[in-house]
Amino acid sequence: METHEQIGGVPVIRYSSGGAERGVVLYLHGGAYVLGTAQQGAAVAYLCKDRGPDVVSVEYRLAPEHPFPAAVDDAIAVYRELVATVGAQRLVIVGESAGGGLLVLLLQRARKEGLPMPAAAAPAFPAADLTLTAPSVAKNKGKDMLVLSELEQEARWFAGQVALEDPSVSPLFGSFEGFPPTYIAVGTRDLLHDDARRLAEALRAEGVEVFLDEWVGTIHGFSAMPFGEGLQHRRRLHSFVRDALLYNNDSK
C-alpha cells in the first residue's frame, strides 16, 4: 500500500504491507540533489514485503531552487519525528547516490543535535565528496552512466555559497563518531567508487562496523537494474535491514 503523508512537516510517501511494528526504513532518493522524487522509494518497497518494516521515502527539497541546507533540514525533520514516534532502534536509513551522501549528512547533523543513531545505515554508491577529485572519477570517466561535467554543476547548485570541500556538504570530510553499523554498496566502474571506499575507511577509523560491498564491473545505480548483480544486491540489503531490526527489536 502506498500513502502520501507529512512527517515533521515534510511530504513523504509511505510503502507498507502492514508490518510497521517491525520498524521503519527511512529512504533518501538519488538524483544529484537536483532531480528525483519520493516516488523512487518504490524501488526499495520490496523491503516492506511480507509484513516487513514500512518504507518512508522523503520528498526533500531540491537545488538549485533550494540549495544547502534545505535537503538536510528536510531529512532531519523527518528523522527527528520518527525517532520520537517509532524509536531510533527501530529505524534503518537507506540512501542512494546523492541520497547516500544525504544519509551521512543526516547522521552527522543528528549527532550534533544529540539525537540517537538508528539501528543501521545503508548508503549505496554515496556522493560523499562533492569536490569530485578522487582517482576513480578520472579512471571511470566514460565507463559509467554519470557525466562528470553534469555532476560538477549539480554539486555547485547544491552547495550554494558553501565550499565543496566543507564537511557540511561533503560528509567524507566530517566525523563519524558513534555511527551505526553501515552497509555500503558500489560498483567498480562507478565514478563514485572511491567515495564509497574512502567513506568505509573513515568509518572504520572511528570504530564503526562497516561492510563494503564492491561489485566488479558494475556502474552507478546498478542496484536498480534487473540483472544478477542488482537482484543479488537487493537480497543483501533486505537481509541487512531485517537483521538490524530483528536484533534491536528482540533485544528490548
PDB file of C-alpha atoms in Angstrom:
ATOM      1  CA  MET A   1       0.000   0.000   0.000  1.00  0.00           C
ATOM      2  CA  GLU A   2       1.254   3.481  -0.889  1.00  0.00           C
ATOM      3  CA  THR A   3       0.135   6.540   1.069  1.00  0.00           C
ATOM      4  CA  HIS A   4       1.130  10.207   0.895  1.00  0.00           C
ATOM      5  CA  GLU A   5       1.729  11.844   4.276  1.00  0.00           C
ATOM      6  CA  GLN A   6       3.648  14.566   6.041  1.00  0.00           C
ATOM      7  CA  ILE A   7       6.168  13.761   8.749  1.00  0.00           C
ATOM      8  CA  GLY A   8       7.814  16.627  10.584  1.00  0.00           C
ATOM      9  CA  GLY A   9       6.139  18.978   8.116  1.00  0.00           C
ATOM     10  CA  VAL A  10       7.855  17.295   5.140  1.00  0.00           C
ATOM     11  CA  PRO A  11       5.999  15.374   2.399  1.00  0.00           C
ATOM     12  CA  VAL A  12       6.753  11.648   2.339  1.00  0.00           C
ATOM     13  CA  ILE A  13       5.443   8.531   0.656  1.00  0.00           C
ATOM     14  CA  ARG A  14       4.926   5.504   2.876  1.00  0.00           C
ATOM     15  CA  TYR A  15       5.058   1.994   1.440  1.00  0.00           C
ATOM     16  CA  SER A  16       3.584  -0.627   3.739  1.00  0.00           C
ATOM     17  CA  SER A  17       2.450  -4.229   3.844  1.00  0.00           C
ATOM     18  CA  GLY A  18       1.131  -3.879   7.372  1.00  0.00           C
ATOM     19  CA  GLY A  19       4.286  -4.639   9.340  1.00  0.00           C
ATOM     20  CA  ALA A  20       5.096  -1.232  10.802  1.00  0.00           C
ATOM     21  CA  GLU A  21       5.573  -2.834  14.216  1.00  0.00           C
ATOM     22  CA  ARG A  22       8.799  -4.286  12.815  1.00  0.00           C
ATOM     23  CA  GLY A  23      10.194  -0.800  12.271  1.00  0.00           C
ATOM     24  CA  VAL A  24      10.670   1.778   9.521  1.00  0.00           C
ATOM     25  CA  VAL A  25      13.157   2.201   6.691  1.00  0.00           C
ATOM     26  CA  LEU A  26      13.789   5.892   6.018  1.00  0.00           C
ATOM     27  CA  TYR A  27      14.667   6.208   2.323  1.00  0.00           C
ATOM     28  CA  LEU A  28      16.515   9.105   0.649  1.00  0.00           C
ATOM     29  CA  HIS A  29      16.398   9.083  -3.156  1.00  0.00           C
ATOM     30  CA  GLY A  30      19.185   9.903  -5.579  1.00  0.00           C
ATOM     31  CA  GLY A  31      19.341  12.489  -8.347  1.00  0.00           C
ATOM     32  CA  ALA A  32      22.429  14.609  -7.624  1.00  0.00           C
ATOM     33  CA  TYR A  33      20.357  16.791  -5.254  1.00  0.00           C
ATOM     34  CA  VAL A  34      18.607  18.366  -8.248  1.00  0.00           C
ATOM     35  CA  LEU A  35      16.445  15.553  -9.645  1.00  0.00           C
ATOM     36  CA  GLY A  36      14.218  12.765  -8.392  1.00  0.00           C
ATOM     37  CA  THR A  37      11.169  12.380  -6.199  1.00  0.00           C
ATOM     38  CA  ALA A  38       9.958  10.349  -3.258  1.00  0.00           C
ATOM     39  CA  GLN A  39       8.333   8.042  -5.805  1.00  0.00           C
ATOM     40  CA  GLN A  40      11.777   6.484  -6.233  1.00  0.00           C
ATOM     41  CA  GLY A  41      11.115   4.798  -2.928  1.00  0.00           C
ATOM     42  CA  ALA A  42       9.051   2.295  -4.907  1.00  0.00           C
ATOM     43  CA  ALA A  43      12.380   0.761  -5.968  1.00  0.00           C
ATOM     44  CA  VAL A  44      13.041  -0.347  -2.374  1.00  0.00           C
ATOM     45  CA  ALA A  45       9.418  -1.125  -1.474  1.00  0.00           C
ATOM     46  CA  TYR A  46      10.418  -4.808  -1.551  1.00  0.00           C
ATOM     47  CA  LEU A  47      11.892  -4.159   1.903  1.00  0.00           C
ATOM     48  CA  CYS A  48       8.376  -3.985   3.324  1.00  0.00           C
ATOM     49  CA  LYS A  49       7.002  -7.128   1.667  1.00  0.00           C
ATOM     50  CA  ASP A  50       5.573  -9.926   3.805  1.00  0.00           C
ATOM     51  CA  ARG A  51       4.727  -7.555   6.640  1.00  0.00           C
ATOM     52  CA  GLY A  52       8.232  -6.162   6.769  1.00  0.00           C
ATOM     53  CA  PRO A  53       9.061  -2.648   8.011  1.00  0.00           C
ATOM     54  CA  ASP A  54       7.353   0.329   6.433  1.00  0.00           C
ATOM     55  CA  VAL A  55       9.423   2.306   3.912  1.00  0.00           C
ATOM     56  CA  VAL A  56       9.150   6.086   4.284  1.00  0.00           C
ATOM     57  CA  SER A  57      10.543   7.957   1.261  1.00  0.00           C
ATOM     58  CA  VAL A  58      11.313  11.653   1.765  1.00  0.00           C
ATOM     59  CA  GLU A  59      10.315  14.374  -0.724  1.00  0.00           C
ATOM     60  CA  TYR A  60      13.214  16.624   0.235  1.00  0.00           C
ATOM     61  CA  ARG A  61      13.663  19.979  -1.479  1.00  0.00           C
ATOM     62  CA  LEU A  62      15.979  20.139  -4.478  1.00  0.00           C
ATOM     63  CA  ALA A  63      18.623  22.527  -5.780  1.00  0.00           C
ATOM     64  CA  PRO A  64      19.155  24.908  -7.453  1.00  0.00           C
ATOM     65  CA  GLU A  65      15.903  26.420  -6.190  1.00  0.00           C
ATOM     66  CA  HIS A  66      16.619  25.084  -2.711  1.00  0.00           C
ATOM     67  CA  PRO A  67      20.377  24.765  -2.097  1.00  0.00           C
ATOM     68  CA  PHE A  68      22.026  23.532   1.088  1.00  0.00           C
ATOM     69  CA  PRO A  69      20.840  23.205   3.825  1.00  0.00           C
ATOM     70  CA  ALA A  70      17.282  22.604   2.540  1.00  0.00           C
ATOM     71  CA  ALA A  71      17.665  18.871   1.818  1.00  0.00           C
ATOM     72  CA  VAL A  72      19.415  18.221   5.133  1.00  0.00           C
ATOM     73  CA  ASP A  73      16.807  20.252   7.011  1.00  0.00           C
ATOM     74  CA  ASP A  74      14.023  18.172   5.463  1.00  0.00           C
ATOM     75  CA  ALA A  75      15.733  14.856   6.133  1.00  0.00           C
ATOM     76  CA  ILE A  76      16.491  15.683   9.769  1.00  0.00           C
ATOM     77  CA  ALA A  77      12.915  16.901  10.328  1.00  0.00           C
ATOM     78  CA  VAL A  78      11.555  13.526   9.237  1.00  0.00           C
ATOM     79  CA  TYR A  79      14.191  11.628  11.202  1.00  0.00           C
ATOM     80  CA  ARG A  80      13.553  13.652  14.341  1.00  0.00           C
ATOM     81  CA  GLU A  81       9.834  12.862  14.192  1.00  0.00           C
ATOM     82  CA  LEU A  82      10.413   9.173  13.519  1.00  0.00           C
ATOM     83  CA  VAL A  83      12.821   8.938  16.448  1.00  0.00           C
ATOM     84  CA  ALA A  84      10.109  10.410  18.670  1.00  0.00           C
ATOM     85  CA  THR A  85       7.301   8.197  17.383  1.00  0.00           C
ATOM     86  CA  VAL A  86       8.979   4.961  16.293  1.00  0.00           C
ATOM     87  CA  GLY A  87      12.242   4.930  18.215  1.00  0.00           C
ATOM     88  CA  ALA A  88      15.778   5.130  16.841  1.00  0.00           C
ATOM     89  CA  GLN A  89      16.489   1.422  17.315  1.00  0.00           C
ATOM     90  CA  ARG A  90      13.538   0.569  15.084  1.00  0.00           C
ATOM     91  CA  LEU A  91      14.857   2.740  12.230  1.00  0.00           C
ATOM     92  CA  VAL A  92      17.205   1.939   9.361  1.00  0.00           C
ATOM     93  CA  ILE A  93      18.239   4.645   6.876  1.00  0.00           C
ATOM     94  CA  VAL A  94      18.804   3.760   3.218  1.00  0.00           C
ATOM     95  CA  GLY A  95      20.045   6.229   0.627  1.00  0.00           C
ATOM     96  CA  GLU A  96      21.285   6.005  -2.944  1.00  0.00           C
ATOM     97  CA  SER A  97      23.773   8.271  -4.741  1.00  0.00           C
ATOM     98  CA  ALA A  98      23.066  11.829  -3.544  1.00  0.00           C
ATOM     99  CA  GLY A  99      20.635  10.206  -1.128  1.00  0.00           C
ATOM    100  CA  GLY A 100      23.579   8.206   0.212  1.00  0.00           C
ATOM    101  CA  GLY A 101      25.512  11.405   0.807  1.00  0.00           C
ATOM    102  CA  LEU A 102      22.444  12.968   2.363  1.00  0.00           C
ATOM    103  CA  LEU A 103      22.155   9.936   4.642  1.00  0.00           C
ATOM    104  CA  VAL A 104      25.629  10.636   6.033  1.00  0.00           C
ATOM    105  CA  LEU A 105      24.948  14.362   6.367  1.00  0.00           C
ATOM    106  CA  LEU A 106      21.732  13.499   8.213  1.00  0.00           C
ATOM    107  CA  LEU A 107      23.543  11.296  10.725  1.00  0.00           C
ATOM    108  CA  GLN A 108      26.260  13.893  11.283  1.00  0.00           C
ATOM    109  CA  ARG A 109      23.575  16.513  11.891  1.00  0.00           C
ATOM    110  CA  ALA A 110      21.616  14.165  14.179  1.00  0.00           C
ATOM    111  CA  ARG A 111      24.691  13.570  16.307  1.00  0.00           C
ATOM    112  CA  LYS A 112      25.275  17.309  16.645  1.00  0.00           C
ATOM    113  CA  GLU A 113      21.683  17.717  17.800  1.00  0.00           C
ATOM    114  CA  GLY A 114      22.085  14.961  20.361  1.00  0.00           C
ATOM    115  CA  LEU A 115      19.656  12.614  18.617  1.00  0.00           C
ATOM    116  CA  PRO A 116      20.243   8.856  18.929  1.00  0.00           C
ATOM    117  CA  MET A 117      21.615   6.900  15.991  1.00  0.00           C
ATOM    118  CA  PRO A 118      19.383   4.478  14.050  1.00  0.00           C
ATOM    119  CA  ALA A 119      19.798   0.716  14.161  1.00  0.00           C
ATOM    120  CA  ALA A 120      21.760   0.734  10.905  1.00  0.00           C
ATOM    121  CA  ALA A 121      22.515   2.696   7.741  1.00  0.00           C
ATOM    122  CA  ALA A 122      22.936   1.643   4.115  1.00  0.00           C
ATOM    123  CA  PRO A 123      24.289   4.269   1.691  1.00  0.00           C
ATOM    124  CA  ALA A 124      24.620   2.884  -1.842  1.00  0.00           C
ATOM    125  CA  PHE A 125      27.185   4.463  -4.212  1.00  0.00           C
ATOM    126  CA  PRO A 126      27.126   7.589  -1.992  1.00  0.00           C
ATOM    127  CA  ALA A 127      28.056  11.078  -3.168  1.00  0.00           C
ATOM    128  CA  ALA A 128      30.338  11.685  -0.206  1.00  0.00           C
ATOM    129  CA  ASP A 129      32.849  14.111  -1.754  1.00  0.00           C
ATOM    130  CA  LEU A 130      31.442  16.890  -3.920  1.00  0.00           C
ATOM    131  CA  THR A 131      34.909  18.059  -4.969  1.00  0.00           C
ATOM    132  CA  LEU A 132      34.892  15.085  -7.365  1.00  0.00           C
ATOM    133  CA  THR A 133      38.666  14.774  -7.219  1.00  0.00           C
ATOM    134  CA  ALA A 134      39.046  11.094  -6.241  1.00  0.00           C
ATOM    135  CA  PRO A 135      41.057   8.889  -8.657  1.00  0.00           C
ATOM    136  CA  SER A 136      38.022   6.817  -9.670  1.00  0.00           C
ATOM    137  CA  VAL A 137      36.363   9.935 -11.117  1.00  0.00           C
ATOM    138  CA  ALA A 138      39.050  10.175 -13.782  1.00  0.00           C
ATOM    139  CA  LYS A 139      39.640   6.410 -14.047  1.00  0.00           C
ATOM    140  CA  ASN A 140      35.980   5.592 -14.735  1.00  0.00           C
ATOM    141  CA  LYS A 141      35.146   8.602 -16.886  1.00  0.00           C
ATOM    142  CA  GLY A 142      33.439   7.260 -19.988  1.00  0.00           C
ATOM    143  CA  LYS A 143      32.851   3.848 -18.392  1.00  0.00           C
ATOM    144  CA  ASP A 144      29.971   4.957 -16.197  1.00  0.00           C
ATOM    145  CA  MET A 145      26.487   6.372 -16.742  1.00  0.00           C
ATOM    146  CA  LEU A 146      27.444   9.505 -14.803  1.00  0.00           C
ATOM    147  CA  VAL A 147      28.670  12.568 -16.699  1.00  0.00           C
ATOM    148  CA  LEU A 148      31.374  14.464 -14.818  1.00  0.00           C
ATOM    149  CA  SER A 149      30.536  17.928 -16.155  1.00  0.00           C
ATOM    150  CA  GLU A 150      26.917  17.487 -15.061  1.00  0.00           C
ATOM    151  CA  LEU A 151      27.939  16.274 -11.608  1.00  0.00           C
ATOM    152  CA  GLU A 152      30.192  19.291 -11.155  1.00  0.00           C
ATOM    153  CA  GLN A 153      27.375  21.699 -11.989  1.00  0.00           C
ATOM    154  CA  GLU A 154      24.899  19.870  -9.772  1.00  0.00           C
ATOM    155  CA  ALA A 155      27.356  19.856  -6.867  1.00  0.00           C
ATOM    156  CA  ARG A 156      27.755  23.625  -7.118  1.00  0.00           C
ATOM    157  CA  TRP A 157      23.982  24.082  -7.259  1.00  0.00           C
ATOM    158  CA  PHE A 158      23.500  22.008  -4.112  1.00  0.00           C
ATOM    159  CA  ALA A 159      26.371  23.590  -2.156  1.00  0.00           C
ATOM    160  CA  GLY A 160      25.278  27.141  -2.965  1.00  0.00           C
ATOM    161  CA  GLN A 161      27.615  29.502  -1.109  1.00  0.00           C
ATOM    162  CA  VAL A 162      29.347  26.669   0.784  1.00  0.00           C
ATOM    163  CA  ALA A 163      32.762  25.456  -0.386  1.00  0.00           C
ATOM    164  CA  LEU A 164      32.593  21.980  -1.928  1.00  0.00           C
ATOM    165  CA  GLU A 165      35.212  20.629   0.484  1.00  0.00           C
ATOM    166  CA  ASP A 166      33.222  21.800   3.512  1.00  0.00           C
ATOM    167  CA  PRO A 167      32.052  18.750   5.522  1.00  0.00           C
ATOM    168  CA  SER A 168      28.576  20.248   5.763  1.00  0.00           C
ATOM    169  CA  VAL A 169      28.104  19.337   2.069  1.00  0.00           C
ATOM    170  CA  SER A 170      30.866  16.748   1.535  1.00  0.00           C
ATOM    171  CA  PRO A 171      30.366  14.414   4.516  1.00  0.00           C
ATOM    172  CA  LEU A 172      33.510  12.418   3.785  1.00  0.00           C
ATOM    173  CA  PHE A 173      35.470  15.219   5.496  1.00  0.00           C
ATOM    174  CA  GLY A 174      33.343  15.163   8.647  1.00  0.00           C
ATOM    175  CA  SER A 175      33.290  12.970  11.757  1.00  0.00           C
ATOM    176  CA  PHE A 176      31.728   9.515  12.037  1.00  0.00           C
ATOM    177  CA  GLU A 177      31.958   9.001  15.764  1.00  0.00           C
ATOM    178  CA  GLY A 178      29.147   6.850  17.097  1.00  0.00           C
ATOM    179  CA  PHE A 179      27.732   5.901  13.685  1.00  0.00           C
ATOM    180  CA  PRO A 180      25.631   2.721  13.474  1.00  0.00           C
ATOM    181  CA  PRO A 181      26.582  -0.440  11.555  1.00  0.00           C
ATOM    182  CA  THR A 182      26.820   0.538   7.906  1.00  0.00           C
ATOM    183  CA  TYR A 183      26.454  -1.361   4.637  1.00  0.00           C
ATOM    184  CA  ILE A 184      27.976   0.412   1.610  1.00  0.00           C
ATOM    185  CA  ALA A 185      27.434  -0.941  -1.907  1.00  0.00           C
ATOM    186  CA  VAL A 186      29.220   0.368  -5.009  1.00  0.00           C
ATOM    187  CA  GLY A 187      30.307  -0.742  -8.474  1.00  0.00           C
ATOM    188  CA  THR A 188      33.928  -0.730  -9.579  1.00  0.00           C
ATOM    189  CA  ARG A 189      33.096   1.217 -12.786  1.00  0.00           C
ATOM    190  CA  ASP A 190      31.260   3.918 -10.836  1.00  0.00           C
ATOM    191  CA  LEU A 191      32.768   7.429 -10.873  1.00  0.00           C
ATOM    192  CA  LEU A 192      31.997   7.456  -7.143  1.00  0.00           C
ATOM    193  CA  HIS A 193      33.754   4.149  -6.412  1.00  0.00           C
ATOM    194  CA  ASP A 194      36.430   5.878  -4.352  1.00  0.00           C
ATOM    195  CA  ASP A 195      33.829   7.890  -2.438  1.00  0.00           C
ATOM    196  CA  ALA A 196      32.465   4.600  -1.129  1.00  0.00           C
ATOM    197  CA  ARG A 197      35.906   3.184  -0.388  1.00  0.00           C
ATOM    198  CA  ARG A 198      37.118   6.281   1.440  1.00  0.00           C
ATOM    199  CA  LEU A 199      33.882   6.533   3.374  1.00  0.00           C
ATOM    200  CA  ALA A 200      34.283   2.939   4.527  1.00  0.00           C
ATOM    201  CA  GLU A 201      37.882   3.637   5.589  1.00  0.00           C
ATOM    202  CA  ALA A 202      36.868   6.763   7.500  1.00  0.00           C
ATOM    203  CA  LEU A 203      34.077   4.912   9.296  1.00  0.00           C
ATOM    204  CA  ARG A 204      36.365   2.042  10.292  1.00  0.00           C
ATOM    205  CA  ALA A 205      38.958   4.522  11.551  1.00  0.00           C
ATOM    206  CA  GLU A 206      36.364   5.713  14.074  1.00  0.00           C
ATOM    207  CA  GLY A 207      35.417   2.210  15.169  1.00  0.00           C
ATOM    208  CA  VAL A 208      32.236   1.818  13.118  1.00  0.00           C
ATOM    209  CA  GLU A 209      31.218  -1.651  11.909  1.00  0.00           C
ATOM    210  CA  VAL A 210      31.272  -1.451   8.095  1.00  0.00           C
ATOM    211  CA  PHE A 211      30.558  -3.852   5.260  1.00  0.00           C
ATOM    212  CA  LEU A 212      31.900  -2.504   1.950  1.00  0.00           C
ATOM    213  CA  ASP A 213      30.279  -4.420  -0.910  1.00  0.00           C
ATOM    214  CA  GLU A 214      32.181  -3.776  -4.169  1.00  0.00           C
ATOM    215  CA  TRP A 215      30.544  -5.111  -7.327  1.00  0.00           C
ATOM    216  CA  VAL A 216      33.086  -5.822 -10.048  1.00  0.00           C
ATOM    217  CA  GLY A 217      32.299  -4.336 -13.450  1.00  0.00           C
ATOM    218  CA  THR A 218      29.095  -2.577 -12.410  1.00  0.00           C
ATOM    219  CA  ILE A 219      28.229   1.087 -12.900  1.00  0.00           C
ATOM    220  CA  HIS A 220      26.492   3.753 -10.854  1.00  0.00           C
ATOM    221  CA  GLY A 221      22.937   2.813  -9.945  1.00  0.00           C
ATOM    222  CA  PHE A 222      23.444  -0.877 -10.683  1.00  0.00           C
ATOM    223  CA  SER A 223      21.125  -1.865  -7.840  1.00  0.00           C
ATOM    224  CA  ALA A 224      18.095  -0.769  -9.861  1.00  0.00           C
ATOM    225  CA  MET A 225      18.999  -2.894 -12.868  1.00  0.00           C
ATOM    226  CA  PRO A 226      17.144  -6.196 -13.418  1.00  0.00           C
ATOM    227  CA  PHE A 227      20.332  -8.219 -13.766  1.00  0.00           C
ATOM    228  CA  GLY A 228      22.132 -10.627 -11.474  1.00  0.00           C
ATOM    229  CA  GLU A 229      24.101  -8.015  -9.553  1.00  0.00           C
ATOM    230  CA  GLY A 230      21.084  -5.808  -8.930  1.00  0.00           C
ATOM    231  CA  LEU A 231      18.955  -8.714  -7.755  1.00  0.00           C
ATOM    232  CA  GLN A 232      21.694 -10.048  -5.509  1.00  0.00           C
ATOM    233  CA  HIS A 233      22.291  -6.604  -4.011  1.00  0.00           C
ATOM    234  CA  ARG A 234      18.591  -6.300  -3.202  1.00  0.00           C
ATOM    235  CA  ARG A 235      18.716  -9.624  -1.373  1.00  0.00           C
ATOM    236  CA  ARG A 236      21.747  -8.495   0.626  1.00  0.00           C
ATOM    237  CA  LEU A 237      20.157  -5.162   1.518  1.00  0.00           C
ATOM    238  CA  HIS A 238      16.954  -6.918   2.551  1.00  0.00           C
ATOM    239  CA  SER A 239      18.931  -9.242   4.855  1.00  0.00           C
ATOM    240  CA  PHE A 240      20.924  -6.346   6.309  1.00  0.00           C
ATOM    241  CA  VAL A 241      17.777  -4.367   7.135  1.00  0.00           C
ATOM    242  CA  ARG A 242      15.939  -7.392   8.504  1.00  0.00           C
ATOM    243  CA  ASP A 243      18.837  -8.446  10.724  1.00  0.00           C
ATOM    244  CA  ALA A 244      19.349  -4.926  12.082  1.00  0.00           C
ATOM    245  CA  LEU A 245      15.693  -4.527  13.034  1.00  0.00           C
ATOM    246  CA  LEU A 246      15.233  -8.066  14.344  1.00  0.00           C
ATOM    247  CA  TYR A 247      18.273  -7.765  16.609  1.00  0.00           C
ATOM    248  CA  ASN A 248      17.212  -4.419  18.015  1.00  0.00           C
ATOM    249  CA  ASN A 249      13.569  -5.412  18.477  1.00  0.00           C
ATOM    250  CA  ASP A 250      14.480  -8.713  20.131  1.00  0.00           C
ATOM    251  CA  SER A 251      16.977  -7.032  22.470  1.00  0.00           C
ATOM    252  CA  LYS A 252      14.400  -4.778  24.124  1.00  0.00           C
TER     253      LYS A 252
END
